Each structure stands twice: as structure tokens, then as C-alpha cells.
Coordinates of C-alpha atoms in Angstrom, one line a residue:
X21 CA 0.0 0.0 0.0
X22 CA 1.4 3.4 -1.0
X23 CA 1.7 6.0 1.7
X24 CA 0.1 9.4 0.9
X25 CA 2.6 12.2 0.5
X26 CA 2.7 14.5 3.5
X27 CA 0.8 17.7 3.3
X28 CA 3.4 19.5 5.4
X29 CA 7.0 18.4 5.9
X30 CA 9.4 20.4 8.1
X31 CA 13.0 19.4 7.6
X32 CA 16.0 20.6 9.7
X33 CA 14.2 23.7 11.1
X34 CA 16.7 25.7 13.2
X35 CA 15.9 29.2 14.6
X36 CA 18.0 31.6 16.6
X37 CA 17.1 34.9 18.2
X38 CA 19.6 37.7 18.0
X39 CA 19.9 40.6 20.5
X40 CA 23.0 42.6 19.4
X41 CA 25.9 40.1 19.7
X42 CA 23.9 37.7 21.8
X43 CA 22.4 34.7 20.0
X44 CA 19.8 32.5 21.7
X45 CA 19.0 29.1 20.0
X46 CA 15.2 28.6 20.0
X47 CA 14.7 25.6 17.7
X48 CA 17.5 23.1 16.9
X49 CA 17.1 21.2 13.7
X50 CA 13.7 19.6 14.1
X51 CA 11.9 17.4 11.6
X52 CA 8.2 16.4 11.4
X53 CA 5.4 15.9 8.9
X54 CA 1.6 16.0 8.8
X55 CA -0.5 13.9 6.4
X56 CA -3.8 15.2 4.9
X57 CA -6.6 15.0 7.4
X58 CA -4.2 14.2 10.3
X59 CA -3.9 15.9 13.7
X60 CA -0.4 16.3 15.0
X61 CA 0.1 17.6 18.5
X62 CA 3.2 19.6 19.3
X63 CA 3.6 19.5 23.1
X64 CA 6.0 20.7 25.7
X65 CA 6.4 23.3 28.5
X66 CA 6.8 27.0 28.1
X67 CA 10.0 27.9 26.3
X68 CA 10.2 24.5 24.5
X69 CA 9.9 26.2 21.1
X70 CA 6.3 25.1 20.1
X71 CA 4.9 28.5 19.1
X72 CA 8.1 29.6 17.4
X73 CA 8.0 26.4 15.3
X74 CA 4.3 27.1 14.3
X75 CA 5.0 30.8 13.5
X76 CA 7.9 29.8 11.3
X77 CA 5.7 27.8 9.0
X78 CA 4.1 31.0 7.7
X79 CA 7.2 33.2 8.3
X80 CA 5.5 35.2 11.0
X81 CA 8.5 35.4 13.3
X82 CA 9.8 38.8 14.6
X83 CA 12.7 40.5 12.9
X84 CA 15.1 39.3 15.6
X85 CA 14.5 35.7 14.6
X86 CA 17.1 34.1 12.2
X87 CA 16.0 30.9 10.4
X88 CA 18.8 28.6 9.2
X89 CA 19.2 28.7 5.3
X90 CA 19.2 24.8 5.5
X91 CA 15.7 24.8 6.9
X92 CA 12.9 23.5 4.6
X93 CA 9.2 23.9 5.1
X94 CA 7.5 22.0 2.3
X95 CA 3.8 22.5 1.9
X96 CA 2.0 21.0 -1.0
X97 CA 5.4 20.6 -2.7
X98 CA 6.4 24.2 -2.2
X99 CA 9.2 25.4 0.1
X100 CA 7.7 28.1 2.2
X101 CA 11.1 28.9 3.8
X102 CA 12.2 30.4 0.5
X103 CA 8.9 31.7 -0.7
X104 CA 8.4 35.4 -1.7
X105 CA 6.0 37.6 0.2
X106 CA 3.3 37.5 -2.6
X107 CA 3.5 33.7 -2.5
X108 CA 3.1 33.6 1.2
X109 CA 0.1 36.0 1.1
X110 CA -1.6 33.5 -1.2
X111 CA -1.0 30.7 1.4
X112 CA -1.7 32.6 4.6
X113 CA -5.4 32.5 5.6
X114 CA -6.1 30.6 2.4
X115 CA -4.4 27.2 2.3
X116 CA -2.9 27.5 5.9
X117 CA -4.9 29.2 8.6
X118 CA -4.0 29.9 12.3
X119 CA -5.9 30.2 15.5
X120 CA -4.0 32.0 18.2
X121 CA -4.0 31.5 22.0
X122 CA -5.7 34.7 23.2
X123 CA -8.6 35.9 20.9
X124 CA -9.0 39.2 22.7
X125 CA -5.5 40.2 21.7
X126 CA -5.7 38.6 18.2
X127 CA -9.0 40.2 17.1
X128 CA -9.0 43.9 16.2
X129 CA -10.9 45.7 19.0
X130 CA -12.0 48.5 16.6
X131 CA -13.6 46.3 13.9
X132 CA -16.9 44.4 14.0
X133 CA -17.2 40.7 13.6
X134 CA -18.6 41.2 10.1
X135 CA -15.6 43.3 9.0
X136 CA -13.0 41.0 10.4
X137 CA -14.4 37.8 8.8
X138 CA -15.3 39.7 5.6
X139 CA -11.8 41.0 5.2
X140 CA -10.5 37.5 4.8
X141 CA -13.1 36.6 2.2
X142 CA -12.6 39.7 0.1
X143 CA -8.8 39.5 0.1
X144 CA -8.6 35.8 -0.8
X145 CA -11.8 35.3 -2.8
X146 CA -12.7 38.7 -4.1
X147 CA -16.3 38.3 -3.0
X148 CA -18.7 41.2 -3.3
X149 CA -20.5 42.7 -0.3
X150 CA -23.6 40.6 -0.5
X151 CA -21.7 37.4 -1.0
X152 CA -19.3 38.2 1.8
X153 CA -22.2 38.9 4.2
X154 CA -23.9 35.6 3.2
X155 CA -20.7 33.6 3.7
X156 CA -20.0 35.3 7.0
X157 CA -23.4 34.3 8.3
X158 CA -22.9 30.8 7.1
X159 CA -19.5 30.6 8.9
X160 CA -21.0 31.9 12.2
X161 CA -23.7 29.2 12.0
X162 CA -21.0 26.6 11.2
X163 CA -19.1 27.5 14.4
X164 CA -22.2 27.4 16.6
X165 CA -22.8 31.1 17.2
X166 CA -26.6 31.5 17.5
X167 CA -28.4 34.5 15.9
X168 CA -25.4 35.4 13.6
X169 CA -27.3 38.3 12.1
X170 CA -27.3 40.1 15.5
X171 CA -23.6 39.3 16.1
X172 CA -22.4 40.8 12.8
X173 CA -22.2 44.3 14.3
X174 CA -20.6 43.2 17.6
X175 CA -17.1 44.2 18.6
X176 CA -14.8 41.7 20.3
X177 CA -15.4 43.1 23.8
X178 CA -19.1 42.5 23.5
X179 CA -18.6 38.7 23.1
X180 CA -17.9 36.1 25.7
X181 CA -14.6 34.2 25.7
X182 CA -16.1 31.2 23.9
X183 CA -17.8 33.4 21.3
X184 CA -14.5 35.2 20.6
X185 CA -12.7 31.9 20.1
X186 CA -15.5 30.8 17.7
X187 CA -15.1 34.0 15.7
X188 CA -11.4 33.2 15.5
X189 CA -12.3 29.7 14.2
X190 CA -14.7 31.1 11.7
X191 CA -12.0 33.5 10.4
X192 CA -9.5 30.6 10.1
X193 CA -11.9 28.3 8.3
X194 CA -13.4 31.0 6.0
X195 CA -11.4 29.8 3.0
X196 CA -11.5 26.1 3.9
X197 CA -7.8 25.7 4.5
X198 CA -5.9 22.4 4.0
X199 CA -4.0 22.9 7.2
X200 CA -5.1 24.6 10.5
X201 CA -2.5 25.6 13.0
X202 CA -4.1 25.9 16.5
X203 CA -1.8 27.5 19.0
X204 CA -3.1 26.8 22.5
X205 CA -6.7 27.7 21.3
X206 CA -8.4 26.8 24.6
X207 CA -5.9 27.8 27.3
X208 CA -7.8 30.9 28.4
X209 CA -11.3 29.2 28.4
X210 CA -13.4 27.6 31.1
X211 CA -13.5 23.8 31.1
X212 CA -17.0 23.5 29.7
X213 CA -16.3 26.1 26.9
X214 CA -13.0 24.3 26.2
X215 CA -14.8 21.0 25.7
X216 CA -17.2 22.6 23.3
X217 CA -14.4 24.3 21.3
X218 CA -12.4 21.0 21.1
X219 CA -15.5 19.2 19.9
X220 CA -16.2 21.9 17.4
X221 CA -12.7 21.7 15.9
X222 CA -12.9 17.9 15.6
X223 CA -16.3 18.2 13.9
X224 CA -15.2 20.8 11.4
X225 CA -12.0 18.9 10.7
X226 CA -14.1 15.9 9.7
X227 CA -16.4 18.0 7.5
X228 CA -13.6 19.8 5.7
X229 CA -11.0 17.0 5.7
X230 CA -8.3 19.4 6.8
X231 CA -5.1 18.6 8.7
X232 CA -4.3 20.2 12.0
X233 CA -1.2 21.1 13.9
X234 CA -2.3 21.4 17.5
X235 CA 0.0 23.2 19.9
X236 CA -0.6 22.7 23.6
X237 CA 1.0 21.9 27.0
X238 CA -2.2 20.2 28.2
X239 CA -1.8 16.4 27.8
X240 CA -5.5 15.8 28.5
X241 CA -6.3 17.8 25.3
X242 CA -3.6 15.9 23.4
X243 CA -5.3 12.6 24.3
X244 CA -8.6 13.8 23.0
X245 CA -7.5 15.5 19.8
X246 CA -4.3 14.1 18.3
X247 CA -3.4 11.2 16.0
X248 CA 0.3 11.6 16.6
X249 CA 2.4 13.6 19.1
X250 CA 5.7 15.3 18.9
X251 CA 7.2 16.2 22.3
X252 CA 9.5 19.2 22.4
X253 CA 12.1 20.1 25.0
X254 CA 14.5 23.1 24.8
X255 CA 14.0 23.5 21.1
X256 CA 14.3 19.8 20.1
X257 CA 11.8 17.1 19.4
X258 CA 12.7 14.4 21.9
X259 CA 10.0 11.8 21.0
X260 CA 7.4 11.2 18.3
X261 CA 4.8 8.5 18.5
X262 CA 1.1 7.7 17.8
X263 CA -1.0 9.1 20.7
X264 CA -2.1 5.8 22.2
X265 CA 1.4 4.5 22.3
X266 CA 2.9 7.7 23.7
X267 CA 0.5 7.6 26.6
X268 CA 0.8 3.9 27.3
X269 CA 4.6 3.5 26.8
X270 CA 6.6 6.7 26.6
X271 CA 10.2 6.2 26.0
X272 CA 11.9 9.5 26.7
X273 CA 12.5 10.6 30.3
X274 CA 11.1 14.1 29.5
X275 CA 7.8 12.6 28.1
X276 CA 7.6 10.4 31.2
X277 CA 8.1 13.5 33.4
X278 CA 5.3 15.4 31.6
X279 CA 2.9 12.4 32.0
X280 CA 3.8 12.1 35.7
X281 CA 3.3 15.9 36.3
X282 CA -0.4 15.6 37.2
X283 CA -1.7 16.8 40.6
X284 CA -2.9 14.0 42.8
X285 CA -5.6 14.3 45.5
X286 CA -3.8 14.4 48.8
X287 CA -5.2 17.1 51.1
X288 CA -3.6 17.2 54.5
X289 CA -5.6 15.6 57.4
X290 CA -7.7 18.2 59.1
X291 CA -7.9 18.2 62.9
X292 CA -11.4 17.3 64.2
X293 CA -11.2 20.2 66.7
X294 CA -9.9 22.8 64.2
X295 CA -11.7 26.1 65.0
X296 CA -13.6 28.1 62.5
X297 CA -11.4 30.9 61.3
X298 CA -13.6 32.7 58.8
X299 CA -17.4 32.6 58.6
X300 CA -19.5 34.3 55.9
X301 CA -23.3 34.7 56.1
X302 CA -25.6 35.9 53.3
X303 CA -22.8 37.8 51.5
X304 CA -23.9 39.9 48.6
X305 CA -22.0 42.0 46.1
X306 CA -24.3 43.8 43.7
X307 CA -23.0 46.2 41.1
X308 CA -25.5 48.8 40.0
X309 CA -26.3 49.1 36.3
X310 CA -26.9 52.8 35.3
X311 CA -28.5 54.1 32.1
X312 CA -29.8 57.2 30.6
X313 CA -28.8 60.9 30.8
X314 CA -29.0 61.0 34.6
X315 CA -27.3 57.6 35.0
X316 CA -30.2 56.2 37.0
X317 CA -29.9 52.7 38.5
X318 CA -32.0 50.4 36.4
X319 CA -30.8 47.1 37.8
X320 CA -27.9 45.2 39.4
X321 CA -25.3 42.7 38.4
X322 CA -25.5 40.2 41.2
X323 CA -21.9 39.1 41.2
X324 CA -22.3 37.4 44.6
X325 CA -25.9 36.8 45.7
X326 CA -26.5 35.5 49.2
X327 CA -23.4 33.2 49.8
X328 CA -22.7 31.6 53.1
X329 CA -19.7 29.4 54.1
X330 CA -17.0 28.9 56.6
X331 CA -13.3 28.0 56.6
X332 CA -11.5 26.2 59.5
X333 CA -7.9 26.6 60.6
X334 CA -5.7 24.4 58.5
X335 CA -8.5 23.8 56.0
X336 CA -8.6 24.4 52.2
X337 CA -12.0 25.4 50.8
X338 CA -12.0 25.0 47.0
X339 CA -14.2 27.6 45.3
X340 CA -15.0 26.6 41.7
X341 CA -17.1 27.7 38.8
X342 CA -16.8 29.2 35.3
X343 CA -15.8 32.8 34.5
X344 CA -18.5 35.2 35.7
X345 CA -19.7 32.8 38.5
X346 CA -18.5 35.2 41.2
X347 CA -15.5 33.3 42.5
X348 CA -13.0 36.2 42.4
X349 CA -15.5 38.8 43.6
X350 CA -16.3 36.5 46.6
X351 CA -12.6 36.3 47.5
X352 CA -12.2 40.1 47.3
X353 CA -15.3 40.6 49.4
X354 CA -13.9 38.2 52.0
X355 CA -10.8 40.5 52.4
X356 CA -12.9 43.7 52.3
X357 CA -11.5 44.7 48.9
X358 CA -15.0 45.4 47.4
X359 CA -18.1 46.7 49.2
X360 CA -20.5 44.0 50.3
X361 CA -23.5 43.3 52.5
X362 CA -24.0 40.4 54.9
X363 CA -21.8 39.3 57.7
X364 CA -18.1 38.4 57.6
X365 CA -16.5 37.1 60.8
X366 CA -12.8 36.4 61.2
X367 CA -11.3 34.7 64.3
X368 CA -14.6 35.0 66.0
X369 CA -15.1 38.8 65.5
X370 CA -16.9 40.8 62.8
X371 CA -14.6 42.0 60.0
X372 CA -13.9 45.7 60.6
X373 CA -15.5 48.1 58.2
X374 CA -13.3 51.2 58.8
X375 CA -10.1 51.7 56.8
X376 CA -7.9 51.5 59.8
X377 CA -9.5 48.4 61.2
X378 CA -9.5 46.7 57.8
X379 CA -5.8 47.4 57.4
X380 CA -5.0 45.7 60.7
X381 CA -7.2 42.7 59.8
X382 CA -5.5 42.2 56.4
X383 CA -2.2 41.3 58.1
X384 CA -3.9 38.1 59.0
X385 CA -5.7 37.7 55.6
X386 CA -3.6 37.8 52.5
X387 CA -4.1 37.1 48.8
X388 CA -2.1 35.5 46.0
X389 CA -3.3 36.6 42.5
X390 CA -3.6 34.6 39.3
X391 CA -0.9 36.3 37.2
X392 CA 2.3 36.8 39.2
X393 CA 3.8 38.9 36.4
X394 CA 0.9 41.4 36.6
X395 CA 0.7 41.5 40.4
X396 CA 4.4 42.1 41.0
X397 CA 5.7 45.6 40.4
X398 CA 8.3 45.5 37.5
X399 CA 10.0 48.6 38.9
X400 CA 10.9 47.0 42.3
X401 CA 13.4 44.3 43.2
X402 CA 12.0 41.2 44.9
X403 CA 13.4 42.4 48.3
X404 CA 11.3 45.6 48.1
X405 CA 8.2 43.7 46.9
X406 CA 8.2 41.2 49.8
X407 CA 9.2 43.8 52.3
X408 CA 6.4 46.3 51.5
X409 CA 3.9 44.7 53.8
X410 CA 6.3 44.7 56.7
X411 CA 6.7 48.5 56.4
X412 CA 2.9 48.9 56.7
X413 CA 2.2 46.3 59.4
X414 CA 5.4 46.2 61.4
X415 CA 6.7 49.8 61.4
X416 CA 8.8 49.3 64.5
X417 CA 11.2 46.9 62.6
X418 CA 14.5 48.3 61.4
X419 CA 16.0 47.6 57.9
X420 CA 18.1 44.7 59.1
X421 CA 15.1 43.0 60.8
X422 CA 12.9 43.5 57.8
X423 CA 15.6 42.0 55.5
X424 CA 16.0 39.0 57.8
X425 CA 12.2 38.3 57.5
X426 CA 12.4 38.7 53.7
X427 CA 15.3 36.2 53.6
X428 CA 13.3 33.8 55.7
X429 CA 10.2 34.1 53.6
X430 CA 12.1 33.5 50.3
X431 CA 13.9 30.5 51.8
X432 CA 10.5 29.1 53.0
X433 CA 9.1 29.1 49.5
X434 CA 12.2 27.5 48.0
X435 CA 13.9 30.5 46.5
X436 CA 17.6 31.5 46.9
X437 CA 17.5 34.6 49.1
X438 CA 20.7 35.8 47.4
X439 CA 18.5 36.5 44.3
X440 CA 16.3 39.0 46.2
X441 CA 17.8 42.0 44.6
X442 CA 16.7 40.9 41.1
X443 CA 13.6 42.1 39.4
X444 CA 10.5 40.0 38.6
X445 CA 11.2 39.7 34.8
X446 CA 14.5 37.8 35.7
X447 CA 12.5 34.9 37.2
X448 CA 10.5 32.1 35.6
X449 CA 6.7 31.9 36.0
X450 CA 6.9 29.4 38.8
X451 CA 9.5 31.4 40.6
X452 CA 7.4 34.6 40.3
X453 CA 4.4 32.8 41.8
X454 CA 6.7 31.7 44.7
X455 CA 7.6 35.4 45.2
X456 CA 3.9 36.2 45.4
X457 CA 3.4 33.5 48.0
X458 CA 6.5 34.8 50.0
X459 CA 5.0 38.3 49.9
X460 CA 1.8 36.9 51.5
X461 CA 3.7 34.7 54.0
X462 CA 6.1 37.3 55.3
X463 CA 3.2 38.9 57.4
X464 CA 2.5 35.5 59.0
X465 CA -1.2 35.4 58.0
X466 CA -3.7 32.9 59.1
X467 CA -5.9 32.8 55.9
X468 CA -4.7 33.1 52.3
X469 CA -7.0 33.6 49.4
X470 CA -5.5 31.9 46.4
X471 CA -7.0 33.3 43.2
X472 CA -6.2 30.9 40.3
X473 CA -2.5 30.7 41.5
X474 CA -1.6 27.9 39.1
X475 CA -3.6 28.6 36.0
X476 CA -0.8 30.4 34.2
X477 CA 1.8 27.7 35.0
X478 CA 3.0 24.5 33.2
X479 CA 1.8 21.2 34.6
X480 CA 5.1 20.3 36.2
X481 CA 5.4 23.8 37.8
X482 CA 1.8 23.4 39.0
X483 CA 2.7 20.3 40.9
X484 CA 5.6 22.0 42.5
X485 CA 3.5 24.9 43.7
X486 CA 0.8 22.6 45.0
X487 CA 3.4 20.7 47.0
X488 CA 4.7 24.0 48.4
X489 CA 1.2 25.1 49.4
X490 CA 0.7 21.7 51.2
X491 CA 4.0 22.0 53.0
X492 CA 3.3 25.6 54.2
X493 CA -0.2 24.6 55.3
X494 CA 1.2 21.7 57.4
X495 CA 3.8 23.9 59.1
X496 CA 1.7 26.9 59.8
X497 CA -1.9 25.5 59.9
X498 CA -2.8 28.0 57.2
X499 CA -6.4 28.2 55.9
X500 CA -6.8 28.5 52.2
X501 CA -9.7 29.8 50.1
X502 CA -8.6 28.3 46.8
X503 CA -10.3 29.8 43.8
X504 CA -10.0 28.0 40.5
X505 CA -11.8 26.6 37.5
X506 CA -9.1 23.8 37.2
X507 CA -10.8 21.0 39.1
X508 CA -7.8 18.7 39.0
X509 CA -5.8 21.3 41.1
X510 CA -8.8 21.9 43.4
X511 CA -9.2 18.2 43.9
X512 CA -5.5 17.9 44.8
X513 CA -5.6 20.5 47.6
X514 CA -9.2 20.9 48.9
X515 CA -10.8 19.4 52.0
X516 CA -14.2 20.9 51.0
X517 CA -15.5 22.3 47.7
X518 CA -18.0 25.0 47.0
X519 CA -19.4 25.2 43.4
X520 CA -20.6 28.6 42.2
X521 CA -22.8 29.6 39.3
X522 CA -24.2 33.1 38.5
X523 CA -23.2 34.4 42.0
X524 CA -24.8 31.6 44.0
X525 CA -23.7 28.3 45.5
X526 CA -25.2 25.4 43.7
X527 CA -23.4 22.7 45.7
X528 CA -21.1 22.3 48.6
X529 CA -19.6 19.4 50.4
X530 CA -16.4 17.5 51.3
X531 CA -14.1 17.1 48.3
X532 CA -14.1 13.3 48.1
X533 CA -17.9 13.0 48.1
X534 CA -18.5 15.9 45.7
X535 CA -16.1 14.5 43.1
X536 CA -17.4 11.0 43.5
X537 CA -21.1 11.7 43.8
X538 CA -22.0 15.2 42.5
X539 CA -25.6 16.1 43.1
X540 CA -26.1 19.2 40.9
X541 CA -26.3 19.0 37.1
X542 CA -24.0 22.0 36.9
X543 CA -21.3 20.2 39.0
X544 CA -21.6 17.1 36.8
X545 CA -21.1 19.3 33.8
X546 CA -17.9 20.8 35.2
X547 CA -16.6 17.4 36.3
X548 CA -17.3 15.8 32.9
X549 CA -15.6 18.7 31.0
X550 CA -12.5 18.8 33.3
X551 CA -11.9 15.2 34.3
X552 CA -13.4 12.9 31.6
X553 CA -11.0 12.5 28.6
X554 CA -13.9 11.6 26.4
X555 CA -16.2 14.4 27.4
X556 CA -15.7 16.4 24.2
X557 CA -17.4 13.6 22.2
X558 CA -19.2 14.3 19.0
X559 CA -21.7 16.7 20.3
X560 CA -21.0 20.4 21.0
X561 CA -22.1 20.0 24.6
X562 CA -21.4 17.4 27.2
X563 CA -24.4 15.1 27.7
X564 CA -25.7 16.3 31.1
X565 CA -29.1 17.7 30.3
X566 CA -27.8 21.0 31.6
X567 CA -27.4 24.2 29.5
X568 CA -24.8 26.6 30.9
X569 CA -26.1 30.1 31.6
X570 CA -24.7 33.5 32.2
X571 CA -25.6 35.5 35.3
X572 CA -28.3 37.3 33.4
X573 CA -29.9 34.0 32.6
X574 CA -28.9 34.0 28.9
X575 CA -27.4 30.8 27.4
X576 CA -23.6 30.5 27.4
X577 CA -22.4 30.3 23.8

């Protein structure tokens, strides 16, 4: 039997980045191919060279990138590495299309949906206005956006995350490409929306018969989507195998490391007599909606609507739900960072309402944010960042005493205190998150709100941070309010779990029972999307009988 010729064949691809006299190798002589209709996954941790490889196929690399003259990128028999700009324009968006990781930054915020999809059709197909509009509506229906006519005039900020990603897919598929490059297309999405997008991509791939290069660090997605897998480490492909074989019998130590880097459920034993540290009763955070010339209040966005819960000393309460469910607002209200009604008690006393009282209470209640790069000042060295809280809450300490506490906090989270005079950009993502944890720990708090602290990290770094949080909890009997939409991480850390939807609690219970026997349809939906490798299926929604909804009651796209 004669093997079909590859649709894409990459041979000896080598890429360096030049900064003055400094040369940094990014990709080191890699080879791979994709057959027509095949899905090849390119996996690896941040910095492995996955996205650089994908961008090089269409010569979309920045000017600082230098591609070796010996590199060959053969597509339909043509070497794109030596193609002219007019030849590349004929291929980009036409024969090869690309979906980027973050649709909000990839879509033009000043152009409507109709204009952004229509531009691709007019450039590559020369369609007239009426034909372009008709084809745009057809594409919106194809990617599962209801009422496409109403969405034509929408701008990206008026769409949900799932809708924006569907628009990106519609743009990519407008000219029915032979190859689709999907660069982390679901990383920023909730698990249920992620499952829908993955199912949609598989469905459209079958309909159009296109090949797909799928770039991700999520091995769960790889298992669902790929026919073959290339594993990248430090710019090299270290293993290539059919998906089933790679997961059942990986041969390279790095592949084995990636497969082992999964969080395992192991919350620390909780003392039976552990006292309640924080108790919340009927908490509400309503944001007014104002309209008209006089900005009258016409309604409210009920971000948190009558939530009650408690957290005991040494306990981790997992707070889960999709974007917009009220998780983060709840955490902010617990710390008095947003106005709220209801009762919040900490260590047996009501949380102070005045500025001075709140400041004193916050020494015992700290927060670690989702994005350590955004939450750490780029203008301050790490020593100043960690020390800042000491200046506020311990004004009697002198400089040497403050520095000693900073050194101790950094050592406690596994960082070399000698590096404390460096700036955040000089650290990796995992190290920056450890700095954020050290900043919280230096004040010796009793409760820490962890707001998606691992979502921006690679799987192996996630496991390290989870182990660190467990260790700190054991030593200091810390209580955690752990906010996340990643149920694997929540399951690994939490004693109890609270599931939120549209500002309300739909289910609460001990973690083991909730994961084993969820009672609410919404909880079953989340668990199926996050933990079941086959949940993407052939339908565009998991089979739960439940339709996700936004806080205003409208259906989630």
C-alpha cells in the first residue's frame, strides 16, 4: 500500500534569536510531517519552542529571529522557507490558517465581527459585499454562534470568551484551508467552553477534511485530539509517537516527566477540633447598572448573591465555577476589597468596616493573585516587593530586621535569598508565583485567598506549587480559600469544595464526596468537562441535560 505524501513536511528547522551580539537558540534542527486530514500535536512546556515552530511555517517570526538557510518547510510541494512575500500571502489564511491562543488580543478591537471575517473573504476570494455577508453568516452558524445576524455588528469586547474563540475559528476556516494551526486555542477558556471548542474543531475537521497542527502543554487535550504527538524540550523534538502508544509506553524521560506531572488528590488531614477561622453569612456583592442621561440605576449585576460558608484553621476550601460565576469577587469581598453586605466574621469577631480596622485585619488575611507577572511591580526588586507589607504592618522593625524576615520568607518558598535584589522579569513563571506567596507569608497570615494561583503555569510547575502550598499549610496551619476553574488542582488540595454559578452556591460538600457523587447538574457538567478525557465527544455540549447560563440567565455560547 502506497503512503500518501505529507501535506506539510518540516526538515532541519533551526531558529535563533539575535539581540545585538547575543544569540539564543530557540529551535534546533527539528523534523516532522503532517498527512492530509491528520492531527499532529506539538507538546512541551513554556519555552520549548512550540509556538516559534508554528509561526515559522508561515514566516510570521519577529525580525530578531534568524532561520537557518538549510531549513525546509515543504507545503503541497512548495518550500515556504524560501517563498516570496506574494507567494506567502496566497497561502496565509487561504491554504494554511492559524488560531491564536488569546482571541482578545488577536481580534481587532476597533472592527466588528462582520468586518474581520469579511476582510479575509474579500482579500482571498474577491467576494462582493452581499456574497461576503452571506458567507459570514454561514460561517457563524457553522461554528455554533446563534443569531449570527445580530452578532455581525458586535465588537470583540461585546462577546464572551467562547464566542470570541468561535469567531477566530470562523476566520480561520473562511477559505476552507488544507492545514489549520491551532496554537493553545483553549488555554484561556473555562473547562466547559474548552470541551465545546475542542468538539467543534474535531467536527469541522471531519467536515472539511483538513489537517491540524495542535500546539498545547495540556496532555489531556492531546489525548482527545491528536493522531500523533511530537514532544518538544529546549527546542528539540525528543519523542514522536502515535498518541495511544505515547500515553501507554513513553520512551523518553522528559515525556515520562510530563505524564507524571499531574496533581494527585492528597489534602492534609484536618484536625477534628480545628476552630472556624472565617465565617461568611448571606454575603452579597451587587454592582449597579446605570443608564440614561441622569445615570439612574435600572438594575444590578448580582456578582455574589447570598453566599454563606466557613473555613476552619488548616483547611482548604475550594471555590470553583466558570468565568463570571462570582469566585474572584467573593474572594475580594472576604478581604474587604470590594463593598458587600452580609456578615463576615474572622477569628470570632466581625470584620472591621473602617479603613484603619481593615488594614489591621489584612495582616492576617492575604491574597495571591492569578498572574504573578501582573501582580508584582516590574520597577521594584524582589526584596522591596516582599518587604512592602512589613513596612505597613510592622513599622517598628528596622531595615536589618525586615531584611531578615524577607530572607526567611524566600527560603521558605524554595527561592535563593541571594537573588532577592533581582527584578520579577528575571525569574520564571513558577519562581514569580513563589515570590507572590512569599509576599503573603512574610506577614504570618492565618488565611490566604489563592485566586487561580496555578492557571498560568505549566503542569510540572503546578505540581511544585501545590506541593509548596501543602507544606506551608502543614507547618503553619494556614487556611486557604482556593479559587479556580481547574478541578484537577482543586481536587488535589481541597478538603471541601463549593461550586458557584451566577453568583450563587449550587453545591457544597467535602471534596471526596463531591467529586465521587456530585448532586447538581452543573457540578456534573464541570466534572465531565474537566476530568473525563472523552467528554468532548461528537456533540457540541457534554451530555448532562444542563445548559450553561450567564448571570443574566442567557445561554452561554
